[in-house]
Coordinates of C-alpha atoms (C1' of nucleotides) in Angstrom, one line a residue:
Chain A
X1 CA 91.5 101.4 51.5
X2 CA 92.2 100.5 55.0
X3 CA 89.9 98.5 56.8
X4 CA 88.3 100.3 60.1
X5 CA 89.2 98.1 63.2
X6 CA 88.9 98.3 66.9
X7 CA 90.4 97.7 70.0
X8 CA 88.9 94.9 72.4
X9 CA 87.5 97.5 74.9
X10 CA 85.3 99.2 72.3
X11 CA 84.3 95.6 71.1
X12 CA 83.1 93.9 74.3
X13 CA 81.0 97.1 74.9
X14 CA 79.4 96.5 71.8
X15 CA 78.4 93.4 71.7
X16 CA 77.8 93.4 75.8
X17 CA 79.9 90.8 76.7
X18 CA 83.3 90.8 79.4
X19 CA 87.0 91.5 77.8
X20 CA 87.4 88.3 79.7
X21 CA 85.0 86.5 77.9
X22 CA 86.1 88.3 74.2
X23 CA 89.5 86.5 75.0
X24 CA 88.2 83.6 76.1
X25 CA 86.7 83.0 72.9
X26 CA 89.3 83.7 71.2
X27 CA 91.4 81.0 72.7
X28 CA 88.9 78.6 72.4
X29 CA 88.9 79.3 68.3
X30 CA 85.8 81.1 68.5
X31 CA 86.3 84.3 67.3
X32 CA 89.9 85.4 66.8
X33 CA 91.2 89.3 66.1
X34 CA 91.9 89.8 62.6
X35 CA 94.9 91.6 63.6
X36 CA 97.2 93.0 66.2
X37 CA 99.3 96.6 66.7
X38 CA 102.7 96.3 66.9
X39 CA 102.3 96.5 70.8
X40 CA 100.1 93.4 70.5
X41 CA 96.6 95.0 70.5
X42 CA 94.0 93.1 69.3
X43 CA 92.2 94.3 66.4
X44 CA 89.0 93.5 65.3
X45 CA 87.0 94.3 62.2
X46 CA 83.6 94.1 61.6
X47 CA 83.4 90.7 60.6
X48 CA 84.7 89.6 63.6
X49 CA 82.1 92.0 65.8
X50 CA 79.5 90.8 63.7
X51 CA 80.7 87.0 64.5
X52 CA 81.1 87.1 68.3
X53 CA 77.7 88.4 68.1
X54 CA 76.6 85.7 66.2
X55 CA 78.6 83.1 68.6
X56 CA 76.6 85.2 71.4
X57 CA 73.1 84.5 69.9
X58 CA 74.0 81.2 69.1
X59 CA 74.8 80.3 73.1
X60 CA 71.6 79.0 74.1
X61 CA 72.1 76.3 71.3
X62 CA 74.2 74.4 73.6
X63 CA 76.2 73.7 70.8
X64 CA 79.9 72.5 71.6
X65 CA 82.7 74.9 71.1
X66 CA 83.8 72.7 68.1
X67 CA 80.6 72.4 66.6
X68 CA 79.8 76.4 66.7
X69 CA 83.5 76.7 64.8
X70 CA 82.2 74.3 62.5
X71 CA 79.1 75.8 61.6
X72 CA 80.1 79.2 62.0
X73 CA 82.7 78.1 58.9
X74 CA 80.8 76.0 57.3
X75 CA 78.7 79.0 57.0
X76 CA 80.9 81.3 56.1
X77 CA 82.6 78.8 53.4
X78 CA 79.1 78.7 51.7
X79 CA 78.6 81.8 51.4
X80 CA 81.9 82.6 50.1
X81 CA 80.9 79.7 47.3
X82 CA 77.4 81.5 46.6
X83 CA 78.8 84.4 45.8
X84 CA 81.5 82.8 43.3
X85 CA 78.5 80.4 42.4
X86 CA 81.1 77.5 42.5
X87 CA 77.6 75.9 45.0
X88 CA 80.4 73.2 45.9
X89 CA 79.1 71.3 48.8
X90 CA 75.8 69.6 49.2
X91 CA 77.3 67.3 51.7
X92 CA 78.5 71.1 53.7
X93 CA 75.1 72.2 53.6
X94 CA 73.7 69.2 55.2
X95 CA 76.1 69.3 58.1
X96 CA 75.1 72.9 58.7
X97 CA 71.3 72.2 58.6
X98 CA 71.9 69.5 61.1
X99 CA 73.7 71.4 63.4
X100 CA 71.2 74.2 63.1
X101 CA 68.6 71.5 63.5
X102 CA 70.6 70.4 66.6
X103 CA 70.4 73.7 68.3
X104 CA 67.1 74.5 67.4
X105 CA 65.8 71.6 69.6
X106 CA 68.7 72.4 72.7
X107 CA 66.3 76.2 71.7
X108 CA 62.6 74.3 72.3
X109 CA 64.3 72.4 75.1
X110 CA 65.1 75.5 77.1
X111 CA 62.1 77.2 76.2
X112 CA 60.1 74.3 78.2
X113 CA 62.5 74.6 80.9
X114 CA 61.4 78.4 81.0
X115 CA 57.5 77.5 80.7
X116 CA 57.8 75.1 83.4
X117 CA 59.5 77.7 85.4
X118 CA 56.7 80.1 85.0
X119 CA 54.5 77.3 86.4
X120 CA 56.8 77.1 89.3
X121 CA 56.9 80.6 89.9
X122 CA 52.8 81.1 89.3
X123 CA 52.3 78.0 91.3
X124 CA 54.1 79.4 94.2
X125 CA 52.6 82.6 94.0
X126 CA 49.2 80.5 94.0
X127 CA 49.8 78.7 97.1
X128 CA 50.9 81.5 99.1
X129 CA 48.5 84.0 100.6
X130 CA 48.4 86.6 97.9
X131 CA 48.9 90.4 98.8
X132 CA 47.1 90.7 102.0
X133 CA 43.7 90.8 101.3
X134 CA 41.9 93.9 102.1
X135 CA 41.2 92.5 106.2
X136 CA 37.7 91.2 106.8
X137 CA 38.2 92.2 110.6
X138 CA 36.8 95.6 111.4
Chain B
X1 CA 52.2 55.2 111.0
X2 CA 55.5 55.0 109.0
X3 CA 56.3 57.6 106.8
X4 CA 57.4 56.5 103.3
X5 CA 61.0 57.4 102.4
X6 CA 62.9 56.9 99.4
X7 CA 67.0 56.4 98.6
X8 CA 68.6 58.7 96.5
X9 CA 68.5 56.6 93.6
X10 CA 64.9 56.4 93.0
X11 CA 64.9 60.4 94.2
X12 CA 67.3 61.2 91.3
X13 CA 65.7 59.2 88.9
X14 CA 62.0 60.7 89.8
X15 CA 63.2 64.1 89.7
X16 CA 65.9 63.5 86.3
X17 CA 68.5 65.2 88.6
X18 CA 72.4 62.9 88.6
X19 CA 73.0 61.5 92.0
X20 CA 75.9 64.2 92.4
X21 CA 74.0 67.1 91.8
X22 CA 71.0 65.9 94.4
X23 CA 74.0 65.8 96.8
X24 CA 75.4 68.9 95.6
X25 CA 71.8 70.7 96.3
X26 CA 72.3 69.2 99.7
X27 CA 75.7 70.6 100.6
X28 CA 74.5 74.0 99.7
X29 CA 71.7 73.6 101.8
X30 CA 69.1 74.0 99.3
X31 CA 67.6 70.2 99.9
X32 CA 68.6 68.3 103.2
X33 CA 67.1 64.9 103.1
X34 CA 64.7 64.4 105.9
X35 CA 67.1 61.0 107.8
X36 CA 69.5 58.9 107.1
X37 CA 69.9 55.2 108.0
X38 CA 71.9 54.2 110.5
X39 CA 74.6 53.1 107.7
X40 CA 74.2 56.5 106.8
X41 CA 71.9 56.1 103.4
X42 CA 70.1 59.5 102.9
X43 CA 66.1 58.9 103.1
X44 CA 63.9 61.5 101.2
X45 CA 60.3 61.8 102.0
X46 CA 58.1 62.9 99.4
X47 CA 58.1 66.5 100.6
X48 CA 61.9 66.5 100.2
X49 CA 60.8 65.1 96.5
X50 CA 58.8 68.1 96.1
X51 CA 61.3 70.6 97.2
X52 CA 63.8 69.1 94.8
X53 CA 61.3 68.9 91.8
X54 CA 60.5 72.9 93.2
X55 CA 64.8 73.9 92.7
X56 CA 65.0 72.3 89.6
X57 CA 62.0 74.1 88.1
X58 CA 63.0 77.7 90.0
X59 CA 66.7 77.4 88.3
X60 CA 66.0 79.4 85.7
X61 CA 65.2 81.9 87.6
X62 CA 68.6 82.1 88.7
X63 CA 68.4 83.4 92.0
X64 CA 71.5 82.6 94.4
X65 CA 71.3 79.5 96.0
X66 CA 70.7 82.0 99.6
X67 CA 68.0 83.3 97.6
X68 CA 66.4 80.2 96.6
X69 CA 66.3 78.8 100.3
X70 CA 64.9 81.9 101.6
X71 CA 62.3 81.5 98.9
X72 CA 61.5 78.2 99.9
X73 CA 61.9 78.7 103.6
X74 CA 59.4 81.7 103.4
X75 CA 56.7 79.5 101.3
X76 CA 57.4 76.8 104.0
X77 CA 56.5 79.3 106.8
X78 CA 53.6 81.5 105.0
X79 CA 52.3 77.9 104.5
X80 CA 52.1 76.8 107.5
X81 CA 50.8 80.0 108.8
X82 CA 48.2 79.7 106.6
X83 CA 46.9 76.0 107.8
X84 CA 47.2 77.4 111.6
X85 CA 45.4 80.5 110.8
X86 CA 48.3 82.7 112.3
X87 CA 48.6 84.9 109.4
X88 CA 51.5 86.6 110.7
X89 CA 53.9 87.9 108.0
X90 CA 52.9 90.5 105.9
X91 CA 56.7 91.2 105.8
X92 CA 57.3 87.9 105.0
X93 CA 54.9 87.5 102.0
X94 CA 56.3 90.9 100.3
X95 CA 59.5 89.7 100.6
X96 CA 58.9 86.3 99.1
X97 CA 56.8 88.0 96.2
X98 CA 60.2 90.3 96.0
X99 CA 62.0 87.1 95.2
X100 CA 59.4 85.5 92.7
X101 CA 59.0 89.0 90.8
X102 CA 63.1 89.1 90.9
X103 CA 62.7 85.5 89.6
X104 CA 60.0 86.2 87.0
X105 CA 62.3 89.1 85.4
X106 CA 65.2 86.9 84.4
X107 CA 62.9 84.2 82.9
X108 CA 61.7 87.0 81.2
X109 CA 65.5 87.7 80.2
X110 CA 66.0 84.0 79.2
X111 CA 63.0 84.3 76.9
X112 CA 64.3 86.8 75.1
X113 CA 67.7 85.0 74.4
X114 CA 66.1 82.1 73.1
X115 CA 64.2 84.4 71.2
X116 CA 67.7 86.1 69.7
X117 CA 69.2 82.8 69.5
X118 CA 65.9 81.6 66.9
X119 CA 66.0 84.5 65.5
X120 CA 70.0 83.9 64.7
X121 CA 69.3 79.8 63.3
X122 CA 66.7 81.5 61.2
X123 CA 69.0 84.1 59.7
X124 CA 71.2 81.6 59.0
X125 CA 68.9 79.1 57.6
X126 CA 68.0 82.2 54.8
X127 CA 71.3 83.2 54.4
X128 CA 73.0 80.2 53.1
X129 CA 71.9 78.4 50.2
X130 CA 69.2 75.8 51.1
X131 CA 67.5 72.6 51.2
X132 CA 69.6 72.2 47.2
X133 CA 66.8 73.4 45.2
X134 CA 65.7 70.7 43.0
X135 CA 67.9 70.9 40.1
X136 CA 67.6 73.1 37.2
X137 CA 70.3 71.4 35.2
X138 CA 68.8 68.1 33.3
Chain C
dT1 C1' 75.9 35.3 100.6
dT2 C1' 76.0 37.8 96.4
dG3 C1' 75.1 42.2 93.8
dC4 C1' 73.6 46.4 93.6
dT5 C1' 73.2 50.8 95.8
dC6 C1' 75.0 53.9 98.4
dC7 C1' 78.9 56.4 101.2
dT8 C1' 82.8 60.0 101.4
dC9 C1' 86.9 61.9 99.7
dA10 C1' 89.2 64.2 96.1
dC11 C1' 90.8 65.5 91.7
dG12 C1' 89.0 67.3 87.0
dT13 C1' 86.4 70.5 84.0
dC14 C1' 84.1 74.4 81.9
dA15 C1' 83.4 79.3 81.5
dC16 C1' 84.7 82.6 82.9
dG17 C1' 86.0 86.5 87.3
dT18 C1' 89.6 88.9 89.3
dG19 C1' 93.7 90.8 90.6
dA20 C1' 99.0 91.4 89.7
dG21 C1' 102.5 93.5 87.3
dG22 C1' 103.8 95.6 83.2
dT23 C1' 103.4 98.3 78.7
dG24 C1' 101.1 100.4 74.4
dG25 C1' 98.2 104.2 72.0
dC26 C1' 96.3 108.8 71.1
Chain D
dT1 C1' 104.3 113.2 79.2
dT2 C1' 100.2 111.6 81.6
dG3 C1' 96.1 108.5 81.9
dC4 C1' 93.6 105.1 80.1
dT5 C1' 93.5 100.9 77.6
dC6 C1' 95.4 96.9 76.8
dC7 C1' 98.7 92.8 77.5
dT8 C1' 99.8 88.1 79.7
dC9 C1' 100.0 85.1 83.5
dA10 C1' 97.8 82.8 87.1
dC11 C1' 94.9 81.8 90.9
dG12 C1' 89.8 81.5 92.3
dT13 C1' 84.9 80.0 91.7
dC14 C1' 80.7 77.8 90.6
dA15 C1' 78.2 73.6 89.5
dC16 C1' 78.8 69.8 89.0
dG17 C1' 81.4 64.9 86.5
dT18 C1' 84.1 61.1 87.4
dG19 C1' 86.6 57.7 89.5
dA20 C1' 88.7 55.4 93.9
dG21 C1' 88.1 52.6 97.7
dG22 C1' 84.9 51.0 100.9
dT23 C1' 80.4 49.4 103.0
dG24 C1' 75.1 49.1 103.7
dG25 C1' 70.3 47.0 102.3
dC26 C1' 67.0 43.7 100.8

DNA sequence: TTGCTCCTCACGTCACGTGAGGTGGC
DNA sequence: TTGCTCCTCACGTCACGTGAGGTGGC
């Protein structure tokens, strides 16, 4: 049973991010091809699709390139051991709960950033004579 | 009567902006500080403050630095219009609101990413095995 | 007068964008 | 066989970080 894959192009449109990018990830360790042609076509399964989308959720966490690898296979690792119920690492699951913890607060800290930029925005809007006001001069 | 001015230093720090990016901010015209001394320290009055504090709010709105000045050039100008009672620019206020509603959408876009980003630590908090249940094995 | 702050280059970095020139896939 | 997709350099850009070497301000 052959495994369906795809070719960057199709990829990238899917998960709405540049070819560019897509590679850039990938030499960065990020998210790398399962596969290539023979011409040297990437290939990706649907693992991999699903996993630069996760990588592309998982941005705004301002997480280091080296510490989304490691959480993206720390997760992966424990699942793998869930479903063999070996449940081998305690000390794994703590290091991904921290750096989930980690970019959860980089997550509150841009959503302030946002709030504070609707103040900005509202403020501004305040301060400035609103849409002309129906003229009071006859 | 002096106006009080301020060094960069104390402007950076007020404002949690690095020295280099207040400078930065300056070469692209976004915040010129108001004089210099005559050994050529930059003095920032408290208006030039406030514009600073104003960028670094608007940012996630991510309008083009050309953008951004025009935004705060045309607040500057409605402004003053308003405090002389020349009310001349009804051109001038639609086009500012252009720029805040422009603004407003791509906060709006930001929001939902940290919403997908949440929604993406969550998924993988209930994914993986957590928080080791408290063991069943005496 | 001594530090501490500030100055201007100028090179470095991160996350890609954007061709150039060439070849694979259906 | 013809396009369209993809490949690998490789240079460019944006928003700064980070010294280097020198001088101003209180």
């Amino acid at each position: 049973m052959q495994e369906t894959t795809y070719h960057i192009g199709e990829v990238a449109s899917r998960v709405a991010l540049s070819l560019r990018t897509v590679r850039y990830y990938e030499s960065i360790g990020l998210v790398k091809p399962s596969g290539r042609t023979d011409g040297g076509f990437r290939l990706y399964t649907e693992r991999d699709v699903q996993r630069l989308l996760l990588v592309r959720a998982l941005k705004p966490t301002d997480l280091t390139p080296e510490e989304l690898l490691e959480l993206l296979d720390l997760r992966d690792r424990l699942i793998a051991d869930q479903d063999s119920s070996v449940a081998g690492g305690a000390g794994r699951q703590a290091r991904l709960h921290e750096l989930l913890e980690r970019g959860a607060q980089r997550i509150k800290l841009h959503r302030e950033r946002l709030v504070a930029a609707e103040l900005a925005v509202e403020l501004i809007r305040a301060t400035t004579p609103l849409d002309a006001p129906a003229s009071a001069e006859p």
